Amino acid sequence: MGTLKSRVAIAEQSPKERRSNFNEVCLGYNIDEARLEATRCLECKKPKCVEACPVSINIPLFIKHIKSGDIAEAAKVIDLDSSLPAVCGRVCPQEIQCEGSCVMGKKGEPVSIGKLERFVADWTIKNHLELTTKSSKRNSRVAVIGSGPAGLSCASDLAKMGYEVTVFEALHMPGGVLVYGIPEFRLPKSIVEEQINQLKRIGVRFELDVIVGKTITVDSLMEEEGYGAVFISTGAGLPRFMGIPGENLNGVVSANEFLTRINLMKAYQGDYDTPVYIGKNVVVVGGGNVAMDAARSAIRLGSNVKIVYRRSEKELPARAEEVHHAIEEGVEFCFLTNPVEILSDEKGWVNELRCVKMRLGEPDSNGRRVPEPIPNSAFSISCDMVIMALGTSPNPLIINTTKGLKSERWGGIHVVNEFGKTTRPGVFAGGDAVTGAATVILAMQAGRKAAAAIDEFLRERDSKHFNFSSAN
Amino acid sequence: MFKILRKRELAPDIYLFEVEAPRVAKTANPGQFVIVRAYDKGERIPLTIADYDKRTGSVTIVIQALGASTRVICSFEEGDSFVDFAGPLGQPSDFIHFDPDKINGKRFLFVAGGVGAAPIYPQLKYLKERGAVLDVIIGARSKELLILLDEIREKVDNLYVATNDGSFGYKGFVTCVLEELISKGNQYDQVIAIGPMVMMKSVAESTKKYSIPTIVSLNTLMIDGTGMCGACRVTVNGKIRFTCVDGPEFNAHEVDFDEAMLRLNMYRSEEQKRLVDIERKHHKCKIGRTM
Ligand SMILES: Cc1cc2nc3c(=O)[nH]c(=O)nc-3n(C[C@H](O)[C@H](O)[C@H](O)COP(=O)(O)OP(=O)(O)OC[C@H]3O[C@@H](n4cnc5c(N)ncnc54)[C@H](O)[C@@H]3O)c2cc1C
Ligand SMILES: Cc1cc2nc3c(=O)[nH]c(=O)nc-3n(C[C@H](O)[C@H](O)[C@H](O)COP(=O)(O)OP(=O)(O)OC[C@H]3O[C@@H](n4cnc5c(N)ncnc54)[C@H](O)[C@@H]3O)c2cc1C
Ligand code: SF4
Ligand code: SF4
Ligand code: FES
């Protein structure tokens, strides 16, 4: 067992081919490949991989079922801890989580845990395996605000417990960042749709075009519409800008705008109405997943793309696989570089990005070395589009319109325990709205924990109510 | 789906739609807008709320056929539906936070250009009910493009009309009327201007001279309308603000109009290409029901 040092190769579209389409890059294992890769797992007694998975999926066990060819059984194992395996198998930063701790990685390559998880999840979808049975109906309604991974997983668990769940979403399509942010070539929208259809099948209602805080409020949901509890999972969608001169010039956009036009509004498909402007020479500022997604989308639309990042390659926060794919596709990286000004032609269109060179100074309180500008190092990059991918923060709308909610100074919703309990009874929160921009798996976990807490809250409320009425 | 209850042609290429949208109607306030999508491949189009009826659950919008999407919408008939109708978005007009005595007897001057006459209507209604004195200047290129004159006349103390070609009322721009009213000694506590960017810019320049507090409602590019994309950003008082969440109404004297006007043109060439595509499609297939 565990004889192969390297991973079983996985089929991918070649870089040349995929530069001109939005189809998924990685084509996934077939069953033989998956079973072969599964043989590499040593089934450790104290599996390091499980410790490093934020939701502690029983990795050796599900892989063991793959080995023996029982994929349905593998799916059941994963389902105990994750409600979005088809998504997380594709987008988790495995190299710093499960795979980063796999013992096989010490001498060779770690087991392809993410790809195996994805294989199981895709197999489940293809074979219409319904994993869950709904328990008996419970007479309480729960409102979930926002339909990203946190909201979807919370709704899923609550519906399975028998609650009547309605998800309210501001946009015209459910899925949160999974539909408006992460591009098709990394996460096919049909997969997200399938996850959402699964929820609909177990009775979750979706009400789109409802902006909580504007159309309705948390108060009106609880006081007028009879929702016993509310879960706030509104994400962290507010884009940051640098505050440098020229940022409002034409041709300068946030990554959210660029990606929303492409993913949510499908501007790259001829038969959709939303326009998208594509520069010939595009500079993307930032080094996270968002920057990689923007850069690789621009490549597919025919641009030459440079990524400008103020730290060095080692500090890039994006998933390793995305950086690797971006380089293969021809994205050029300018490390230790920071923009200071954007200049334009006489018509107000961007034509030049002024930058300075940076070096890494002393580590900050998080141990990350702080980049500082090198004096007299200014230089220019000529370009006709600049995409800002500098991170996002939570939208203050719900905080500002809900009685009794406390927020953190940086804008996140304040929670009093790890189950997402807020300062207002019956109101829970989780995902990026609480943590700031983080990951899909953490948002999913927050949703599930809150679902458990909401169940407990409603049961307690009902039993009090029951005691009270029986005492009378 | 959001059903069209009533459609009315107000002028060539300008239509009023009353739409069934009970949730929006219930919480709408003057100054706010909605984002609509006509069909499942359509754009998200921001439109100001021109009226609302909390009792019947309907919201009125007035829309001018300009480009591809607005043309498709204007081809819709009573009984058709929008796939999406989201709102109310943006901040309500500042005056809804005012004490009654800050409105009662106070003099407001509204300046509306083109379809801008529609969004001022709920504001007039609100202020009239609270005892404000209302003067209104409405402008359009020519007589047949003037809209909602009778409805507005009913709510106001003085109505002035200007057309560029002189086919009705004063010949000239709304700003000429504005300058004349002020130079004649009319005093206003507040000016509110809604219309094309250039018009709002010149109103702002006029009222700045006389130091009259002035509000404009900016019609920037938008996508989500919830603060997520930044497409709607403008510079106000030197700071980046998002029109969809911080606006759409801003202090006119602090808005960088030149930048805002440049930004409106950002997608012009893409939009024109799209319009040609859509018109070609209109001839062949069903999206474009005939107007
Ligand atoms: C481009 C991009 C790429 C990413 N890549 C990865 C990756 O590879 N791996 C990874 O793990 N993570 C990645 N992330 C991060 C990850 O997507 C987020 O951490 C995760 O989606 C957060 O989930 P959430 O449910 O908290 O919020 P979101 O997914 O942000 O969903 C929030 C939802 O709430 C809705 N909403 C907001 N306000 C309201 C309101 N007032 N009323 C009603 N609805 C509202 C929003 O429209 C949205 O649909 C990426 C993020 C982006 C932007
Ligand atoms: C807050 C807000 C409220 C609005 N209220 C109304 C309203 O009540 N009634 C109404 O008819 N329109 C209103 N608009 C403008 C309306 O949204 C645009 O006219 C529409 O998006 C144009 O779409 P289109 O695809 O048909 O035209 P496009 O093809 O996008 O554009 C056609 C032409 O119009 C110009 N244009 C595009 N967007 C705007 C804009 N926002 N303002 C001015 N010119 C533009 C383009 O440069 C182009 O020349 C509002 C806009 C905002 C932001
Ligand atoms: S959820 Fe993420 S971290 Fe956990 S096993 Fe799956 S891919 Fe690894
Ligand atoms: S650490 Fe690696 S080898 Fe060990 S159980 Fe986990 S996946 Fe298998
Ligand atoms: S329209 Fe996207 S942030 Fe305002």
mmCIF file with all atom_site columns, N, CA, C and O in Angstrom, chain B residues 142-173:
data_model
loop_
_atom_site.group_PDB
_atom_site.id
_atom_site.type_symbol
_atom_site.label_atom_id
_atom_site.label_alt_id
_atom_site.label_comp_id
_atom_site.label_asym_id
_atom_site.label_entity_id
_atom_site.label_seq_id
_atom_site.pdbx_PDB_ins_code
_atom_site.Cartn_x
_atom_site.Cartn_y
_atom_site.Cartn_z
_atom_site.occupancy
_atom_site.B_iso_or_equiv
_atom_site.pdbx_formal_charge
_atom_site.auth_seq_id
_atom_site.auth_comp_id
_atom_site.auth_asym_id
_atom_site.auth_atom_id
_atom_site.pdbx_PDB_model_num
ATOM 1   N N  . SER B 1 142 ? -38.356 69.460 -26.441 1.00 0.00 ? 142 SER B N  1
ATOM 2   C CA . SER B 1 142 ? -39.476 70.134 -27.110 1.00 0.00 ? 142 SER B CA 1
ATOM 3   C C  . SER B 1 142 ? -40.780 69.710 -26.456 1.00 0.00 ? 142 SER B C  1
ATOM 4   O O  . SER B 1 142 ? -40.797 68.822 -25.589 1.00 0.00 ? 142 SER B O  1
ATOM 5   N N  . LYS B 1 143 ? -41.851 70.333 -26.892 1.00 0.00 ? 143 LYS B N  1
ATOM 6   C CA . LYS B 1 143 ? -43.146 70.175 -26.253 1.00 0.00 ? 143 LYS B CA 1
ATOM 7   C C  . LYS B 1 143 ? -43.573 68.713 -26.082 1.00 0.00 ? 143 LYS B C  1
ATOM 8   O O  . LYS B 1 143 ? -44.055 68.312 -25.028 1.00 0.00 ? 143 LYS B O  1
ATOM 9   N N  . GLU B 1 144 ? -43.394 67.900 -27.154 1.00 0.00 ? 144 GLU B N  1
ATOM 10  C CA . GLU B 1 144 ? -43.940 66.540 -27.046 1.00 0.00 ? 144 GLU B CA 1
ATOM 11  C C  . GLU B 1 144 ? -43.151 65.666 -26.069 1.00 0.00 ? 144 GLU B C  1
ATOM 12  O O  . GLU B 1 144 ? -43.596 64.587 -25.713 1.00 0.00 ? 144 GLU B O  1
ATOM 13  N N  . LEU B 1 145 ? -41.983 66.134 -25.612 1.00 0.00 ? 145 LEU B N  1
ATOM 14  C CA . LEU B 1 145 ? -41.212 65.343 -24.653 1.00 0.00 ? 145 LEU B CA 1
ATOM 15  C C  . LEU B 1 145 ? -41.471 65.736 -23.193 1.00 0.00 ? 145 LEU B C  1
ATOM 16  O O  . LEU B 1 145 ? -40.874 65.200 -22.276 1.00 0.00 ? 145 LEU B O  1
ATOM 17  N N  . LEU B 1 146 ? -42.352 66.701 -23.006 1.00 0.00 ? 146 LEU B N  1
ATOM 18  C CA . LEU B 1 146 ? -42.705 67.082 -21.630 1.00 0.00 ? 146 LEU B CA 1
ATOM 19  C C  . LEU B 1 146 ? -43.614 66.008 -21.047 1.00 0.00 ? 146 LEU B C  1
ATOM 20  O O  . LEU B 1 146 ? -44.545 65.559 -21.701 1.00 0.00 ? 146 LEU B O  1
ATOM 21  N N  . ILE B 1 147 ? -43.331 65.586 -19.822 1.00 0.00 ? 147 ILE B N  1
ATOM 22  C CA . ILE B 1 147 ? -44.165 64.529 -19.241 1.00 0.00 ? 147 ILE B CA 1
ATOM 23  C C  . ILE B 1 147 ? -44.749 64.948 -17.894 1.00 0.00 ? 147 ILE B C  1
ATOM 24  O O  . ILE B 1 147 ? -44.174 65.775 -17.186 1.00 0.00 ? 147 ILE B O  1
ATOM 25  N N  . LEU B 1 148 ? -45.867 64.368 -17.556 1.00 0.00 ? 148 LEU B N  1
ATOM 26  C CA . LEU B 1 148 ? -46.513 64.483 -16.241 1.00 0.00 ? 148 LEU B CA 1
ATOM 27  C C  . LEU B 1 148 ? -46.838 65.905 -15.825 1.00 0.00 ? 148 LEU B C  1
ATOM 28  O O  . LEU B 1 148 ? -46.938 66.213 -14.639 1.00 0.00 ? 148 LEU B O  1
ATOM 29  N N  . LEU B 1 149 ? -47.010 66.815 -16.802 1.00 0.00 ? 149 LEU B N  1
ATOM 30  C CA . LEU B 1 149 ? -47.275 68.216 -16.459 1.00 0.00 ? 149 LEU B CA 1
ATOM 31  C C  . LEU B 1 149 ? -48.518 68.378 -15.579 1.00 0.00 ? 149 LEU B C  1
ATOM 32  O O  . LEU B 1 149 ? -48.484 69.081 -14.563 1.00 0.00 ? 149 LEU B O  1
ATOM 33  N N  . ASP B 1 150 ? -49.618 67.721 -15.970 1.00 0.00 ? 150 ASP B N  1
ATOM 34  C CA . ASP B 1 150 ? -50.872 67.904 -15.219 1.00 0.00 ? 150 ASP B CA 1
ATOM 35  C C  . ASP B 1 150 ? -50.743 67.384 -13.808 1.00 0.00 ? 150 ASP B C  1
ATOM 36  O O  . ASP B 1 150 ? -51.167 68.034 -12.849 1.00 0.00 ? 150 ASP B O  1
ATOM 37  N N  . GLU B 1 151 ? -50.154 66.186 -13.671 1.00 0.00 ? 151 GLU B N  1
ATOM 38  C CA . GLU B 1 151 ? -49.993 65.587 -12.340 1.00 0.00 ? 151 GLU B CA 1
ATOM 39  C C  . GLU B 1 151 ? -49.156 66.503 -11.447 1.00 0.00 ? 151 GLU B C  1
ATOM 40  O O  . GLU B 1 151 ? -49.442 66.667 -10.265 1.00 0.00 ? 151 GLU B O  1
ATOM 41  N N  . ILE B 1 152 ? -48.133 67.073 -12.018 1.00 0.00 ? 152 ILE B N  1
ATOM 42  C CA . ILE B 1 152 ? -47.239 67.899 -11.209 1.00 0.00 ? 152 ILE B CA 1
ATOM 43  C C  . ILE B 1 152 ? -47.907 69.236 -10.875 1.00 0.00 ? 152 ILE B C  1
ATOM 44  O O  . ILE B 1 152 ? -47.840 69.713 -9.742  1.00 0.00 ? 152 ILE B O  1
ATOM 45  N N  . ARG B 1 153 ? -48.591 69.809 -11.845 1.00 0.00 ? 153 ARG B N  1
ATOM 46  C CA . ARG B 1 153 ? -49.243 71.106 -11.622 1.00 0.00 ? 153 ARG B CA 1
ATOM 47  C C  . ARG B 1 153 ? -50.158 71.038 -10.403 1.00 0.00 ? 153 ARG B C  1
ATOM 48  O O  . ARG B 1 153 ? -50.228 71.964 -9.593  1.00 0.00 ? 153 ARG B O  1
ATOM 49  N N  . GLU B 1 154 ? -50.835 69.910 -10.263 1.00 0.00 ? 154 GLU B N  1
ATOM 50  C CA . GLU B 1 154 ? -51.763 69.695 -9.156  1.00 0.00 ? 154 GLU B CA 1
ATOM 51  C C  . GLU B 1 154 ? -51.113 69.807 -7.775  1.00 0.00 ? 154 GLU B C  1
ATOM 52  O O  . GLU B 1 154 ? -51.759 70.083 -6.793  1.00 0.00 ? 154 GLU B O  1
ATOM 53  N N  . LYS B 1 155 ? -49.834 69.491 -7.710  1.00 0.00 ? 155 LYS B N  1
ATOM 54  C CA . LYS B 1 155 ? -49.165 69.398 -6.407  1.00 0.00 ? 155 LYS B CA 1
ATOM 55  C C  . LYS B 1 155 ? -48.378 70.653 -6.046  1.00 0.00 ? 155 LYS B C  1
ATOM 56  O O  . LYS B 1 155 ? -47.797 70.727 -4.967  1.00 0.00 ? 155 LYS B O  1
ATOM 57  N N  . VAL B 1 156 ? -48.256 71.604 -6.963  1.00 0.00 ? 156 VAL B N  1
ATOM 58  C CA . VAL B 1 156 ? -47.274 72.660 -6.716  1.00 0.00 ? 156 VAL B CA 1
ATOM 59  C C  . VAL B 1 156 ? -47.894 74.055 -6.700  1.00 0.00 ? 156 VAL B C  1
ATOM 60  O O  . VAL B 1 156 ? -49.035 74.244 -7.125  1.00 0.00 ? 156 VAL B O  1
ATOM 61  N N  . ASP B 1 157 ? -47.119 75.010 -6.203  1.00 0.00 ? 157 ASP B N  1
ATOM 62  C CA . ASP B 1 157 ? -47.587 76.382 -6.166  1.00 0.00 ? 157 ASP B CA 1
ATOM 63  C C  . ASP B 1 157 ? -47.335 77.085 -7.494  1.00 0.00 ? 157 ASP B C  1
ATOM 64  O O  . ASP B 1 157 ? -48.198 77.754 -8.019  1.00 0.00 ? 157 ASP B O  1
ATOM 65  N N  . ASN B 1 158 ? -46.129 76.938 -8.018  1.00 0.00 ? 158 ASN B N  1
ATOM 66  C CA . ASN B 1 158 ? -45.816 77.553 -9.306  1.00 0.00 ? 158 ASN B CA 1
ATOM 67  C C  . ASN B 1 158 ? -45.104 76.560 -10.200 1.00 0.00 ? 158 ASN B C  1
ATOM 68  O O  . ASN B 1 158 ? -44.144 75.910 -9.765  1.00 0.00 ? 158 ASN B O  1
ATOM 69  N N  . LEU B 1 159 ? -45.575 76.431 -11.420 1.00 0.00 ? 159 LEU B N  1
ATOM 70  C CA . LEU B 1 159 ? -44.923 75.542 -12.374 1.00 0.00 ? 159 LEU B CA 1
ATOM 71  C C  . LEU B 1 159 ? -44.389 76.353 -13.541 1.00 0.00 ? 159 LEU B C  1
ATOM 72  O O  . LEU B 1 159 ? -45.113 77.159 -14.128 1.00 0.00 ? 159 LEU B O  1
ATOM 73  N N  . TYR B 1 160 ? -43.112 76.191 -13.835 1.00 0.00 ? 160 TYR B N  1
ATOM 74  C CA . TYR B 1 160 ? -42.496 76.861 -14.984 1.00 0.00 ? 160 TYR B CA 1
ATOM 75  C C  . TYR B 1 160 ? -42.023 75.795 -15.952 1.00 0.00 ? 160 TYR B C  1
ATOM 76  O O  . TYR B 1 160 ? -41.532 74.744 -15.531 1.00 0.00 ? 160 TYR B O  1
ATOM 77  N N  . VAL B 1 161 ? -42.209 76.066 -17.226 1.00 0.00 ? 161 VAL B N  1
ATOM 78  C CA . VAL B 1 161 ? -41.803 75.066 -18.223 1.00 0.00 ? 161 VAL B CA 1
ATOM 79  C C  . VAL B 1 161 ? -40.854 75.711 -19.213 1.00 0.00 ? 161 VAL B C  1
ATOM 80  O O  . VAL B 1 161 ? -41.029 76.859 -19.609 1.00 0.00 ? 161 VAL B O  1
ATOM 81  N N  . ALA B 1 162 ? -39.827 74.962 -19.585 1.00 0.00 ? 162 ALA B N  1
ATOM 82  C CA . ALA B 1 162 ? -38.880 75.460 -20.589 1.00 0.00 ? 162 ALA B CA 1
ATOM 83  C C  . ALA B 1 162 ? -38.649 74.380 -21.635 1.00 0.00 ? 162 ALA B C  1
ATOM 84  O O  . ALA B 1 162 ? -38.542 73.203 -21.302 1.00 0.00 ? 162 ALA B O  1
ATOM 85  N N  . THR B 1 163 ? -38.599 74.771 -22.887 1.00 0.00 ? 163 THR B N  1
ATOM 86  C CA . THR B 1 163 ? -38.215 73.818 -23.933 1.00 0.00 ? 163 THR B CA 1
ATOM 87  C C  . THR B 1 163 ? -37.058 74.426 -24.714 1.00 0.00 ? 163 THR B C  1
ATOM 88  O O  . THR B 1 163 ? -36.995 75.652 -24.884 1.00 0.00 ? 163 THR B O  1
ATOM 89  N N  . ASN B 1 164 ? -36.163 73.557 -25.162 1.00 0.00 ? 164 ASN B N  1
ATOM 90  C CA . ASN B 1 164 ? -34.984 74.057 -25.891 1.00 0.00 ? 164 ASN B CA 1
ATOM 91  C C  . ASN B 1 164 ? -35.401 74.786 -27.164 1.00 0.00 ? 164 ASN B C  1
ATOM 92  O O  . ASN B 1 164 ? -34.803 75.794 -27.530 1.00 0.00 ? 164 ASN B O  1
ATOM 93  N N  . ASP B 1 165 ? -36.446 74.258 -27.822 1.00 0.00 ? 165 ASP B N  1
ATOM 94  C CA . ASP B 1 165 ? -36.826 74.864 -29.105 1.00 0.00 ? 165 ASP B CA 1
ATOM 95  C C  . ASP B 1 165 ? -37.957 75.885 -28.970 1.00 0.00 ? 165 ASP B C  1
ATOM 96  O O  . ASP B 1 165 ? -38.430 76.429 -29.960 1.00 0.00 ? 165 ASP B O  1
ATOM 97  N N  . GLY B 1 166 ? -38.399 76.133 -27.744 1.00 0.00 ? 166 GLY B N  1
ATOM 98  C CA . GLY B 1 166 ? -39.432 77.139 -27.539 1.00 0.00 ? 166 GLY B CA 1
ATOM 99  C C  . GLY B 1 166 ? -40.824 76.703 -27.954 1.00 0.00 ? 166 GLY B C  1
ATOM 100 O O  . GLY B 1 166 ? -41.743 77.509 -28.008 1.00 0.00 ? 166 GLY B O  1
ATOM 101 N N  . SER B 1 167 ? -41.010 75.386 -28.203 1.00 0.00 ? 167 SER B N  1
ATOM 102 C CA . SER B 1 167 ? -42.340 74.929 -28.632 1.00 0.00 ? 167 SER B CA 1
ATOM 103 C C  . SER B 1 167 ? -43.363 74.971 -27.497 1.00 0.00 ? 167 SER B C  1
ATOM 104 O O  . SER B 1 167 ? -44.555 74.826 -27.713 1.00 0.00 ? 167 SER B O  1
ATOM 105 N N  . PHE B 1 168 ? -42.910 75.159 -26.270 1.00 0.00 ? 168 PHE B N  1
ATOM 106 C CA . PHE B 1 168 ? -43.820 75.322 -25.135 1.00 0.00 ? 168 PHE B CA 1
ATOM 107 C C  . PHE B 1 168 ? -43.077 76.079 -24.037 1.00 0.00 ? 168 PHE B C  1
ATOM 108 O O  . PHE B 1 168 ? -41.906 75.836 -23.800 1.00 0.00 ? 168 PHE B O  1
ATOM 109 N N  . GLY B 1 169 ? -43.750 77.005 -23.368 1.00 0.00 ? 169 GLY B N  1
ATOM 110 C CA . GLY B 1 169 ? -43.150 77.734 -22.255 1.00 0.00 ? 169 GLY B CA 1
ATOM 111 C C  . GLY B 1 169 ? -41.956 78.568 -22.689 1.00 0.00 ? 169 GLY B C  1
ATOM 112 O O  . GLY B 1 169 ? -41.869 79.027 -23.819 1.00 0.00 ? 169 GLY B O  1
ATOM 113 N N  . TYR B 1 170 ? -41.011 78.738 -21.761 1.00 0.00 ? 170 TYR B N  1
ATOM 114 C CA . TYR B 1 170 ? -39.815 79.535 -22.064 1.00 0.00 ? 170 TYR B CA 1
ATOM 115 C C  . TYR B 1 170 ? -39.002 78.843 -23.129 1.00 0.00 ? 170 TYR B C  1
ATOM 116 O O  . TYR B 1 170 ? -38.913 77.614 -23.145 1.00 0.00 ? 170 TYR B O  1
ATOM 117 N N  . LYS B 1 171 ? -38.349 79.595 -23.980 1.00 0.00 ? 171 LYS B N  1
ATOM 118 C CA . LYS B 1 171 ? -37.402 78.990 -24.910 1.00 0.00 ? 171 LYS B CA 1
ATOM 119 C C  . LYS B 1 171 ? -36.029 79.037 -24.251 1.00 0.00 ? 171 LYS B C  1
ATOM 120 O O  . LYS B 1 171 ? -35.545 80.115 -23.895 1.00 0.00 ? 171 LYS B O  1
ATOM 121 N N  . GLY B 1 172 ? -35.472 77.874 -24.064 1.00 0.00 ? 172 GLY B N  1
ATOM 122 C CA . GLY B 1 172 ? -34.135 77.849 -23.456 1.00 0.00 ? 172 GLY B CA 1
ATOM 123 C C  . GLY B 1 172 ? -34.025 76.769 -22.407 1.00 0.00 ? 172 GLY B C  1
ATOM 124 O O  . GLY B 1 172 ? -34.890 75.897 -22.284 1.00 0.00 ? 172 GLY B O  1
ATOM 125 N N  . PHE B 1 173 ? -32.932 76.834 -21.652 1.00 0.00 ? 173 PHE B N  1
ATOM 126 C CA . PHE B 1 173 ? -32.657 75.789 -20.661 1.00 0.00 ? 173 PHE B CA 1
ATOM 127 C C  . PHE B 1 173 ? -33.329 76.089 -19.319 1.00 0.00 ? 173 PHE B C  1
ATOM 128 O O  . PHE B 1 173 ? -33.613 77.246 -19.001 1.00 0.00 ? 173 PHE B O  1
#
